[in-house]
mmCIF file of C-alpha atoms in Angstrom:
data_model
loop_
_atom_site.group_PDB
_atom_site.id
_atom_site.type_symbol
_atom_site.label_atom_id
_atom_site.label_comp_id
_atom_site.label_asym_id
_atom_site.label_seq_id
_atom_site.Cartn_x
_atom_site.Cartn_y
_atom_site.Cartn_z
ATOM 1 C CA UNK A 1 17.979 -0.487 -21.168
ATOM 2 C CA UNK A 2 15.226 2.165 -20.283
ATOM 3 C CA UNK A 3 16.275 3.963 -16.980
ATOM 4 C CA UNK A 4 12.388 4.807 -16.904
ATOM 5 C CA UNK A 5 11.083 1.670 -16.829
ATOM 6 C CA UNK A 6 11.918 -1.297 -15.455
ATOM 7 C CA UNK A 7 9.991 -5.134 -15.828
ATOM 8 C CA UNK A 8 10.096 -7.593 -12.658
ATOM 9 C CA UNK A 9 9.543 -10.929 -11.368
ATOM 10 C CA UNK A 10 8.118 -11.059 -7.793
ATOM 11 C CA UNK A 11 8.554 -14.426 -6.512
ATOM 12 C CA UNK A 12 5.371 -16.152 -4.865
ATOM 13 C CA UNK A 13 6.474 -17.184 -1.001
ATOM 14 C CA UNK A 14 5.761 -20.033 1.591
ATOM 15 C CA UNK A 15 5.506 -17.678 4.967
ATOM 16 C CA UNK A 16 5.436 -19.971 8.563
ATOM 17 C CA UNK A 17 7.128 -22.969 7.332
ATOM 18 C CA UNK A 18 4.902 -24.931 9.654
ATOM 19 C CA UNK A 19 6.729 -23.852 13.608
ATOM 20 C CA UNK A 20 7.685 -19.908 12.284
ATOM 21 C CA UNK A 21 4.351 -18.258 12.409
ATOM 22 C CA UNK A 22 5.043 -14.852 11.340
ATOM 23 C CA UNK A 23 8.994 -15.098 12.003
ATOM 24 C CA UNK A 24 9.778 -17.703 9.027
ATOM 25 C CA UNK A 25 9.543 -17.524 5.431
ATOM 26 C CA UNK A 26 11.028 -18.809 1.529
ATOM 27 C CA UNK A 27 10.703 -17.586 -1.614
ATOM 28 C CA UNK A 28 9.375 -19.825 -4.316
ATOM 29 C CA UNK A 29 11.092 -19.966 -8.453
ATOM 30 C CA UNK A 30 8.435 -21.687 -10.546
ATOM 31 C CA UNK A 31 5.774 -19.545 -9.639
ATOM 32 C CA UNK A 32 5.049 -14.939 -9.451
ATOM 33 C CA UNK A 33 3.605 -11.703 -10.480
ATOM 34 C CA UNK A 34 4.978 -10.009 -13.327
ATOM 35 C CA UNK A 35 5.046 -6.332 -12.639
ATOM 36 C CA UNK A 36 6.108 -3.009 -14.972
ATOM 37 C CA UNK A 37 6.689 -0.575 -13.785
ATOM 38 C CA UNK A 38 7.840 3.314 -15.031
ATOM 39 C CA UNK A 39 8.779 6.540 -13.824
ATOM 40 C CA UNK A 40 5.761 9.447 -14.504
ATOM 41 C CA UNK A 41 6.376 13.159 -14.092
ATOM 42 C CA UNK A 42 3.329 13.443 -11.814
ATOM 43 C CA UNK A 43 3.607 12.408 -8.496
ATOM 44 C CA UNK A 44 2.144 10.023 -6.936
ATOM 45 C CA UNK A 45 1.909 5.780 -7.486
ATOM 46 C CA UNK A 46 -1.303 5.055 -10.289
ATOM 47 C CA UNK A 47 -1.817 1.374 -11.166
ATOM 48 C CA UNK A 48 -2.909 1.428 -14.509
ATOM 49 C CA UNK A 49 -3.446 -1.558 -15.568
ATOM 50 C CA UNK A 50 -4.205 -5.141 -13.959
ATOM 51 C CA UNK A 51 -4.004 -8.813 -15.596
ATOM 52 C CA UNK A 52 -5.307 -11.555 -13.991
ATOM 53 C CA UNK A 53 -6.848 -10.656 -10.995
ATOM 54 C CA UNK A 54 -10.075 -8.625 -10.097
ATOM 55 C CA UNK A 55 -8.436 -6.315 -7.709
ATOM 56 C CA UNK A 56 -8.733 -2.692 -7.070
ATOM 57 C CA UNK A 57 -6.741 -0.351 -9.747
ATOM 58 C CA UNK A 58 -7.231 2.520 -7.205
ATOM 59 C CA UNK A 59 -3.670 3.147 -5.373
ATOM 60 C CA UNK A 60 -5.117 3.239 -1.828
ATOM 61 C CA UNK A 61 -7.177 -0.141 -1.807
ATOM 62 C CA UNK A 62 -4.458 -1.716 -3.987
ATOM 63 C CA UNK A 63 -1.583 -3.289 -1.697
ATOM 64 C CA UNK A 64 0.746 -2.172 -4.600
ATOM 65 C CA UNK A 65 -0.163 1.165 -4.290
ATOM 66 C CA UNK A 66 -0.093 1.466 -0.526
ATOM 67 C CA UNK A 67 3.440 0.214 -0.325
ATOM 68 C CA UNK A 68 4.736 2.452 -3.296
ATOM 69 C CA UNK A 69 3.012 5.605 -1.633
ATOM 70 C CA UNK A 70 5.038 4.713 1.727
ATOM 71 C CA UNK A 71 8.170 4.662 -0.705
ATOM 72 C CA UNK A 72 7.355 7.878 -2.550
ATOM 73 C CA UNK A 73 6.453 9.824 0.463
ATOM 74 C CA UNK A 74 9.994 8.527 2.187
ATOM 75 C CA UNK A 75 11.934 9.564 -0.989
ATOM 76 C CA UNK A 76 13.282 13.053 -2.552
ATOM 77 C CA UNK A 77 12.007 12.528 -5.889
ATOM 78 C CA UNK A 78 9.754 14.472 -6.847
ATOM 79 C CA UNK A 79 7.381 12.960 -9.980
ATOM 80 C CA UNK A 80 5.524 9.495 -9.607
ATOM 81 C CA UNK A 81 5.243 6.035 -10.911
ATOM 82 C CA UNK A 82 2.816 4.030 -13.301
ATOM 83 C CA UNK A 83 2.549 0.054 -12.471
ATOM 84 C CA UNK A 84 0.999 -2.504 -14.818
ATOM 85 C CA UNK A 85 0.712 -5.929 -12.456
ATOM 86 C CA UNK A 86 -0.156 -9.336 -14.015
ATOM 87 C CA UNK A 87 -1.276 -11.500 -11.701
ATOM 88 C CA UNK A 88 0.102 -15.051 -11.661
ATOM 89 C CA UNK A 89 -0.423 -15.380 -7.972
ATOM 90 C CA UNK A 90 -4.292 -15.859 -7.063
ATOM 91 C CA UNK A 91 -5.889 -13.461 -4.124
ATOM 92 C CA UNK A 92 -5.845 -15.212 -0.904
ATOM 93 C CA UNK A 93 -4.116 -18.759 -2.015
ATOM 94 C CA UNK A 94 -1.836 -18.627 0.694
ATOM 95 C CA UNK A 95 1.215 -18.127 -1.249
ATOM 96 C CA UNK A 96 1.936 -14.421 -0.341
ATOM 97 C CA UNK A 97 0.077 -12.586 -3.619
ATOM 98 C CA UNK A 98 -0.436 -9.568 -1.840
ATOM 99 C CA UNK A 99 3.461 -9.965 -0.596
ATOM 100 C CA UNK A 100 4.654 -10.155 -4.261
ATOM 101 C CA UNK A 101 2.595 -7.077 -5.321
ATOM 102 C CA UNK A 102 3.651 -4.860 -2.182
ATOM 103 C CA UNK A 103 7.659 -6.219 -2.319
ATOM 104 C CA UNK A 104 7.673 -5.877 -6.231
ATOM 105 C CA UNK A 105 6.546 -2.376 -6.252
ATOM 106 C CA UNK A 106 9.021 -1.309 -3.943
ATOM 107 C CA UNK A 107 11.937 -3.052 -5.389
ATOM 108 C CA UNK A 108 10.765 -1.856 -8.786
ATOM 109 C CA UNK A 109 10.910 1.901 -7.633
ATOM 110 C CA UNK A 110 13.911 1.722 -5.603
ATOM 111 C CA UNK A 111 16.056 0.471 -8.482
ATOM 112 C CA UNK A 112 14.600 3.444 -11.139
ATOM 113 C CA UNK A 113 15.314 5.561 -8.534
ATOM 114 C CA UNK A 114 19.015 3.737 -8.037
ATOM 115 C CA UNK A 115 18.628 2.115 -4.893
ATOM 116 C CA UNK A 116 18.732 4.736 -2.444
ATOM 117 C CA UNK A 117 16.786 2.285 0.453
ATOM 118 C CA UNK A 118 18.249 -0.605 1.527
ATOM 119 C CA UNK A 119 16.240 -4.012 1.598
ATOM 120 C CA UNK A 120 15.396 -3.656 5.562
ATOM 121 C CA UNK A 121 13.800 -0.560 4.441
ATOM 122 C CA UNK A 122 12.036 -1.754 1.380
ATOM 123 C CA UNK A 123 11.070 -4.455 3.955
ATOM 124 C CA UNK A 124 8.825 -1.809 5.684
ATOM 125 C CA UNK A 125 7.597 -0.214 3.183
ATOM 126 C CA UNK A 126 6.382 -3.168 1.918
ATOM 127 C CA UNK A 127 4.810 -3.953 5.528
ATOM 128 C CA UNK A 128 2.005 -1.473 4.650
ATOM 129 C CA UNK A 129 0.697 -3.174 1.667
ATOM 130 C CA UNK A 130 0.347 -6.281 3.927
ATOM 131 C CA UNK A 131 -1.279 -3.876 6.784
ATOM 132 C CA UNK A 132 -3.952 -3.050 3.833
ATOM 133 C CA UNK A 133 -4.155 -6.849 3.380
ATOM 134 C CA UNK A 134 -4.510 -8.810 6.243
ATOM 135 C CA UNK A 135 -4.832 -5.706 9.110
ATOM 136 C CA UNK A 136 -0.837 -7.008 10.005
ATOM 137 C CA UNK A 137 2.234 -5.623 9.081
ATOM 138 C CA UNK A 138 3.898 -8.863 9.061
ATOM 139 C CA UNK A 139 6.542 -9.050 6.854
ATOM 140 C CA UNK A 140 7.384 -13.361 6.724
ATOM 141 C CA UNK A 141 6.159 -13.314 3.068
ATOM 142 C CA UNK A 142 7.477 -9.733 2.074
ATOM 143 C CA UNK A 143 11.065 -10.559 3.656
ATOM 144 C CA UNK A 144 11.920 -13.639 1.832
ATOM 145 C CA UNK A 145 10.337 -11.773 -1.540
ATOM 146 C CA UNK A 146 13.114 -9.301 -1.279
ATOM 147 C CA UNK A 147 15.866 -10.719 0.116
ATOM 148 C CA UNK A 148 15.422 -14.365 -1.180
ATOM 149 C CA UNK A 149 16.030 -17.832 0.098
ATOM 150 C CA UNK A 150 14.815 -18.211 3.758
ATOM 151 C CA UNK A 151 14.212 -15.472 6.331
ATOM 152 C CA UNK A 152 14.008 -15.070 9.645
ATOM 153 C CA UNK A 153 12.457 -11.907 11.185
ATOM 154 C CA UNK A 154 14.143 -11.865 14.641
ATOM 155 C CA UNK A 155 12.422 -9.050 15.785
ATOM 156 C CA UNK A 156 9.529 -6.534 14.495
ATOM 157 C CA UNK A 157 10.561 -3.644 16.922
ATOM 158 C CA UNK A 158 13.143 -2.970 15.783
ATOM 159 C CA UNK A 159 12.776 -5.017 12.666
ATOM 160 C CA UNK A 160 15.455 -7.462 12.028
ATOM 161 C CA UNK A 161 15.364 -9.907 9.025
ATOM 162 C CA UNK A 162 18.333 -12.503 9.475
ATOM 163 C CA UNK A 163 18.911 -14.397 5.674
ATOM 164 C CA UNK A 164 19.320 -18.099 6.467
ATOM 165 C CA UNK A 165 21.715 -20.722 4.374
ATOM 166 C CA UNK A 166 19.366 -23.048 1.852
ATOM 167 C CA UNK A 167 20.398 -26.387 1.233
ATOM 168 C CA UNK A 168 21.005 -27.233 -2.397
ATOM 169 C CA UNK A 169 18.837 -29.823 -3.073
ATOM 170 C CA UNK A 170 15.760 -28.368 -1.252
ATOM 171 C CA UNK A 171 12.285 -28.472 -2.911
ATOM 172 C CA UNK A 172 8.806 -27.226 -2.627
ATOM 173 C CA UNK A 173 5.873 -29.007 -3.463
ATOM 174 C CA UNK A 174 2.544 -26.765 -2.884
ATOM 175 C CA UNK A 175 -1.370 -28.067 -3.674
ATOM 176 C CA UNK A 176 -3.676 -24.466 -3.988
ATOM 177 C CA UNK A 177 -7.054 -25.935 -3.673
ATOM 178 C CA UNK A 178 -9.057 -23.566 -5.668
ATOM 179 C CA UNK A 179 -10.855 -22.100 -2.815
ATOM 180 C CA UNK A 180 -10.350 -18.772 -0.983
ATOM 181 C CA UNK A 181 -8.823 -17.915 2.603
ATOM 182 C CA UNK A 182 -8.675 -14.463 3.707
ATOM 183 C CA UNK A 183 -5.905 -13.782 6.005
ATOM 184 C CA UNK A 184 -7.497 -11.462 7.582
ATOM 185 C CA UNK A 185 -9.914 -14.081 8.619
ATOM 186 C CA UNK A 186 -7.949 -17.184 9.110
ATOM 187 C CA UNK A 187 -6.284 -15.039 11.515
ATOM 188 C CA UNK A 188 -9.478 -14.318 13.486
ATOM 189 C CA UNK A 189 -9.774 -17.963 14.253
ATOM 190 C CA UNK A 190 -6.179 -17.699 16.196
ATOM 191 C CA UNK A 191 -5.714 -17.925 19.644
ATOM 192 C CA UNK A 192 -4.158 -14.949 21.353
ATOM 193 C CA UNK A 193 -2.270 -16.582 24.128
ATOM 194 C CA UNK A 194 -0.488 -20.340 24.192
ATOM 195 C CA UNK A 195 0.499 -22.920 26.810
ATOM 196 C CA UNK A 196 4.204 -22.271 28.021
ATOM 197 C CA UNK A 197 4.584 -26.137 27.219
ATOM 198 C CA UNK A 198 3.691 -25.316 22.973
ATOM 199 C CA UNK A 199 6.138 -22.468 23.163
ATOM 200 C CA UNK A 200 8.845 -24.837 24.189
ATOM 201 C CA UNK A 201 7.646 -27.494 21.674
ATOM 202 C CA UNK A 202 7.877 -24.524 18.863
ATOM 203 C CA UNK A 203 10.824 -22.860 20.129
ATOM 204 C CA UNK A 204 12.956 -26.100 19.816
ATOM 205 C CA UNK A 205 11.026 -26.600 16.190
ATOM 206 C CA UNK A 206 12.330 -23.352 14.827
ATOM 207 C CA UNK A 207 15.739 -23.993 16.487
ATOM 208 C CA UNK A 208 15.840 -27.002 14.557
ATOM 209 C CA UNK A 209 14.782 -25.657 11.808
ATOM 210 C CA UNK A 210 17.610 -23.043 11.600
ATOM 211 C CA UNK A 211 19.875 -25.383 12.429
ATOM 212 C CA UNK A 212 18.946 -27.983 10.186
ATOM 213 C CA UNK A 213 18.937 -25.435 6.881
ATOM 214 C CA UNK A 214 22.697 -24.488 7.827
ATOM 215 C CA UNK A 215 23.762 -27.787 8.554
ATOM 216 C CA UNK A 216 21.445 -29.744 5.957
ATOM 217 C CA UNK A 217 20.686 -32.244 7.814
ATOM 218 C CA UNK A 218 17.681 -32.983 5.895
ATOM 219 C CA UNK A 219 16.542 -35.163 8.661
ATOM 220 C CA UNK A 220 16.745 -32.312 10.970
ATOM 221 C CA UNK A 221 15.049 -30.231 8.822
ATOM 222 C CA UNK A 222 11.891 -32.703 8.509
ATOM 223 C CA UNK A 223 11.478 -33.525 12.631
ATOM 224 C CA UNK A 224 11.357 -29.455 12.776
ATOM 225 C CA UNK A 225 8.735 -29.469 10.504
ATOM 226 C CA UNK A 226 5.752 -29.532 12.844
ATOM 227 C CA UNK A 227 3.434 -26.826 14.236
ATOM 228 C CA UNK A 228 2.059 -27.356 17.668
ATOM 229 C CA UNK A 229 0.112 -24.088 17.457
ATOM 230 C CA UNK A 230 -1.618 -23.200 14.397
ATOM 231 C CA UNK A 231 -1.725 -25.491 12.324
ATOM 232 C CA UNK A 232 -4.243 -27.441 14.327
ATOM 233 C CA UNK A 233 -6.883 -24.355 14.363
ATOM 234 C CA UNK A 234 -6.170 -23.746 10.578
ATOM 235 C CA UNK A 235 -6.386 -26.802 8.849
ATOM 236 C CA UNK A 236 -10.128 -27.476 9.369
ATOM 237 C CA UNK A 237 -10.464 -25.041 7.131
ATOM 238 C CA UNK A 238 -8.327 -26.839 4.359
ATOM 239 C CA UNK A 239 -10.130 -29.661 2.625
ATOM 240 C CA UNK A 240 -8.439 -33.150 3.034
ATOM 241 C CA UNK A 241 -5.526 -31.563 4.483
ATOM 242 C CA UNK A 242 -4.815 -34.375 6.633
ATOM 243 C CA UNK A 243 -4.505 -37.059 4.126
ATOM 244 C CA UNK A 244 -2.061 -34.723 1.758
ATOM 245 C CA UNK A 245 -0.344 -34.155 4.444
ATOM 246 C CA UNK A 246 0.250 -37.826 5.092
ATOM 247 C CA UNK A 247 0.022 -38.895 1.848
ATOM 248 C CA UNK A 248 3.576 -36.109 1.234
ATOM 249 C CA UNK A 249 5.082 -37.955 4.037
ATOM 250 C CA UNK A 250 4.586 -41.222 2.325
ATOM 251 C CA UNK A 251 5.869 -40.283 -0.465
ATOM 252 C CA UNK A 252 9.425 -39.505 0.916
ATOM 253 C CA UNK A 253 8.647 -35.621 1.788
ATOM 254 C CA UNK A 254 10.746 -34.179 4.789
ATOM 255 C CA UNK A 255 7.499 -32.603 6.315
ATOM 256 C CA UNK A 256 4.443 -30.941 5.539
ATOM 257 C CA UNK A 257 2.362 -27.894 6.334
ATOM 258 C CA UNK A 258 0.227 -25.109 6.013
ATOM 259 C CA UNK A 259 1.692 -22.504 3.480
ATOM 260 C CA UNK A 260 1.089 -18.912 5.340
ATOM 261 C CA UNK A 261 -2.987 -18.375 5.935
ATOM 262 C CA UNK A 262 -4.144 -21.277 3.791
ATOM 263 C CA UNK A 263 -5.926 -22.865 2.169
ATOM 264 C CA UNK A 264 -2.148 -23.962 0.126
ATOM 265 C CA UNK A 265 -0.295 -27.103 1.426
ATOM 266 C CA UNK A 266 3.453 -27.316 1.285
ATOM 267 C CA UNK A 267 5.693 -30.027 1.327
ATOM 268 C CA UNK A 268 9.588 -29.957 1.390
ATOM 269 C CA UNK A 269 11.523 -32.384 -0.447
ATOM 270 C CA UNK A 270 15.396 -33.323 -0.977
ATOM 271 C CA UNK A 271 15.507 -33.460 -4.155
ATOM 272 C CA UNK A 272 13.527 -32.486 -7.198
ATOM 273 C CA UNK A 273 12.491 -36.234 -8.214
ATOM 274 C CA UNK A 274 10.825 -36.757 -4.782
ATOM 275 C CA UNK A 275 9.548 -33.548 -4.649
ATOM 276 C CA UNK A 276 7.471 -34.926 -8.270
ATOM 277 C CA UNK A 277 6.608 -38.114 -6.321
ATOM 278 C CA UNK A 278 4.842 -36.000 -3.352
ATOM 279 C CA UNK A 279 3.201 -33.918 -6.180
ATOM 280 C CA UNK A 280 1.916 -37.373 -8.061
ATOM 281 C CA UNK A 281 0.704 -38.779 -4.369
ATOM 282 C CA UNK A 282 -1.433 -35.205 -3.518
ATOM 283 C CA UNK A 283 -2.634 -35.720 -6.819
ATOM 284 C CA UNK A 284 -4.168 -39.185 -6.292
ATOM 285 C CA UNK A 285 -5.755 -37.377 -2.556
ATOM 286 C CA UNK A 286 -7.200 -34.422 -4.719
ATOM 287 C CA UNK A 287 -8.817 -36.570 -7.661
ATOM 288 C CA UNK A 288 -11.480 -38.484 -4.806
ATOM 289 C CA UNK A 289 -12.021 -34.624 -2.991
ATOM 290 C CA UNK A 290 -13.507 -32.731 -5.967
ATOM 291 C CA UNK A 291 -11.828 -29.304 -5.677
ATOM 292 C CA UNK A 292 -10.176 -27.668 -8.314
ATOM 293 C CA UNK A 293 -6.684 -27.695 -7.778
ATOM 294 C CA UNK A 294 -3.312 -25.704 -8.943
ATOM 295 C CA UNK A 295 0.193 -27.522 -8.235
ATOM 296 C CA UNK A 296 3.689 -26.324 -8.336
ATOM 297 C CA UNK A 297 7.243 -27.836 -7.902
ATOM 298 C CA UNK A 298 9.524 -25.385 -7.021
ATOM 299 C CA UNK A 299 13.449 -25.060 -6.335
ATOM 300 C CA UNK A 300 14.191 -22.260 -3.413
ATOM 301 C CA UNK A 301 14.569 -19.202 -4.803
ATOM 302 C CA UNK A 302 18.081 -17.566 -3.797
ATOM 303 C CA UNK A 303 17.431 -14.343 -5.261
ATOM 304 C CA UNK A 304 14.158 -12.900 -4.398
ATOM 305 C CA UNK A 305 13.236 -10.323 -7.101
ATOM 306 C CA UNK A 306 14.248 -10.324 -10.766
ATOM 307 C CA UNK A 307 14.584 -7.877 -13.470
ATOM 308 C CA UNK A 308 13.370 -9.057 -16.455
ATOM 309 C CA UNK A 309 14.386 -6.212 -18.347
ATOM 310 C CA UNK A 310 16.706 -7.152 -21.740
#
């Protein structure tokens, strides 16, 4: 194996899981970025090549770049890095694309330089690719994209990122209707302040939740899907979210939401044959709508980043 070089998957991620808004996140297995990247005697981060994806090759308007820089300038070594990124994860689809580019970096340099920052750390670092992104450094895509499975980030001063059991036979089913939803502006939209009675309602949601995942109670699980706070705001934005929302439910999924900023729809299944059912019933929603569509059934991914290398 090259020491120099080092070839990655960086897992696409569901962040708010419907009642976590910017707390709770997964990582996805059928869908990513690929990402190469190499050790350069020059310091500095360069992205040198793209694939995929109009987005900016230069390192400080490329989330990539931002996040390596706050690695480089952290660490003792003293040359650089080269990244090549091919983007399987379209800009502003809801499915953390700018998470898997700013996580995959950072996991891709910290294991050339043999992993002298922990994940917590690569965490942060990570953050300020998603600060370049969306204006946040929110890290409910970037934490599941490193650490894998579910997250929880208990707290963002200091951070703390709790990993949280995944039942076996959980799936993902996520519509991207092939329109485009900043997150910077989808968060504009947001209110600033909420009733005391939503907080309870969402408080007891992501209770359940958490519960629910370590117990799998699958029933659980689905009753804690529900989002008394964004979700309403958000979803005008989403064409025919409603009806794939109830059209998941019909077909046997636990519950439904908005994946991250939008415009993506999740739905969480038991079990990969009803997880295909909820895919076939979006399907029939999508054909009478007339957007262009991508869809995806995915197992939860347990281990966050891969190395692809031989």
């Amino acid at each position: 194996m090259n020491k120099n070089e080092i070839k990655v998957f960086c897992p696409a991620t569901i962040a708010n899981v419907s009642c976590g808004f910017d707390v709770l996140g997964l990582a996805l297995d059928a869908v990513g970025d690929e990402m190469t990247v190499r050790k350069i005697d020059t310091k500095g981060v360069y992205i040198s090549k793209i694939i995929g994806q109009d987005i900016p090759l230069e390192t400080e308007k490329n989330v990539a770049g931002i996040a390596g820089l706050a690695l480089l300038q952290a660490s003792d070594y003293l040359g650089g890095f080269e990244i090549e990124i091919h983007k399987k994860i379209k800009a502003g689809s809801g499915i953390g694309s700018s998470a898997a580019s700013a996580a995959g970096a950072v996991w891709a340099m910290n294991m050339l330089l043999e992993n002298p920052f922990s994940t917590i750390e690569l965490v942060q670092f990570a953050m300020e690719g998603e600060r370049l992104a969306s204006g946040v450094p929110h890290a409910d895509n970037v934490a599941p994209a490193l650490f894998g499975g579910f997250t929880l980030v208990r707290s963002y001063d200091p951070l703390d990122i709790i990993q949280i059991h995944t039942p076996k036979e959980l799936y993902a089913t996520i519509l991207h209707p092939q329109i485009e939803i900043k997150t910077a502006d989808s968060r504009k939209i947001l209110k600033t302040t909420i009733s005391l009675q939503d907080g309870i309602k969402q408080w007891g949601n992501v209770g359940g939740l958490i519960a629910g995942l370590y117990t799998e109670d699958y029933a659980l699980i689905g009753r804690s899907l529900v989002d008394h706070i964004v979700e309403p705001i958000r979803s005008i934005l989403i064409p025919g979210f409603d009806d794939v929302k109830k059209a998941s439910l019909d077909a046997g999924a636990l519950g439904a939401g908005i994946s991250g900023s939008g415009p993506s729809i999740f739905a969480l299944s038991k079990g990969e044959q009803t997880a295909e059912k909820v895919a076939k019933s979006i399907k029939e929603v999508y054909r009478t709508i007339g957007v262009e569509y991508d869809l995806h059934i995915s197992k939860v991914n347990l281990e966050g980043m891969k190395n692809l290398n031989p």
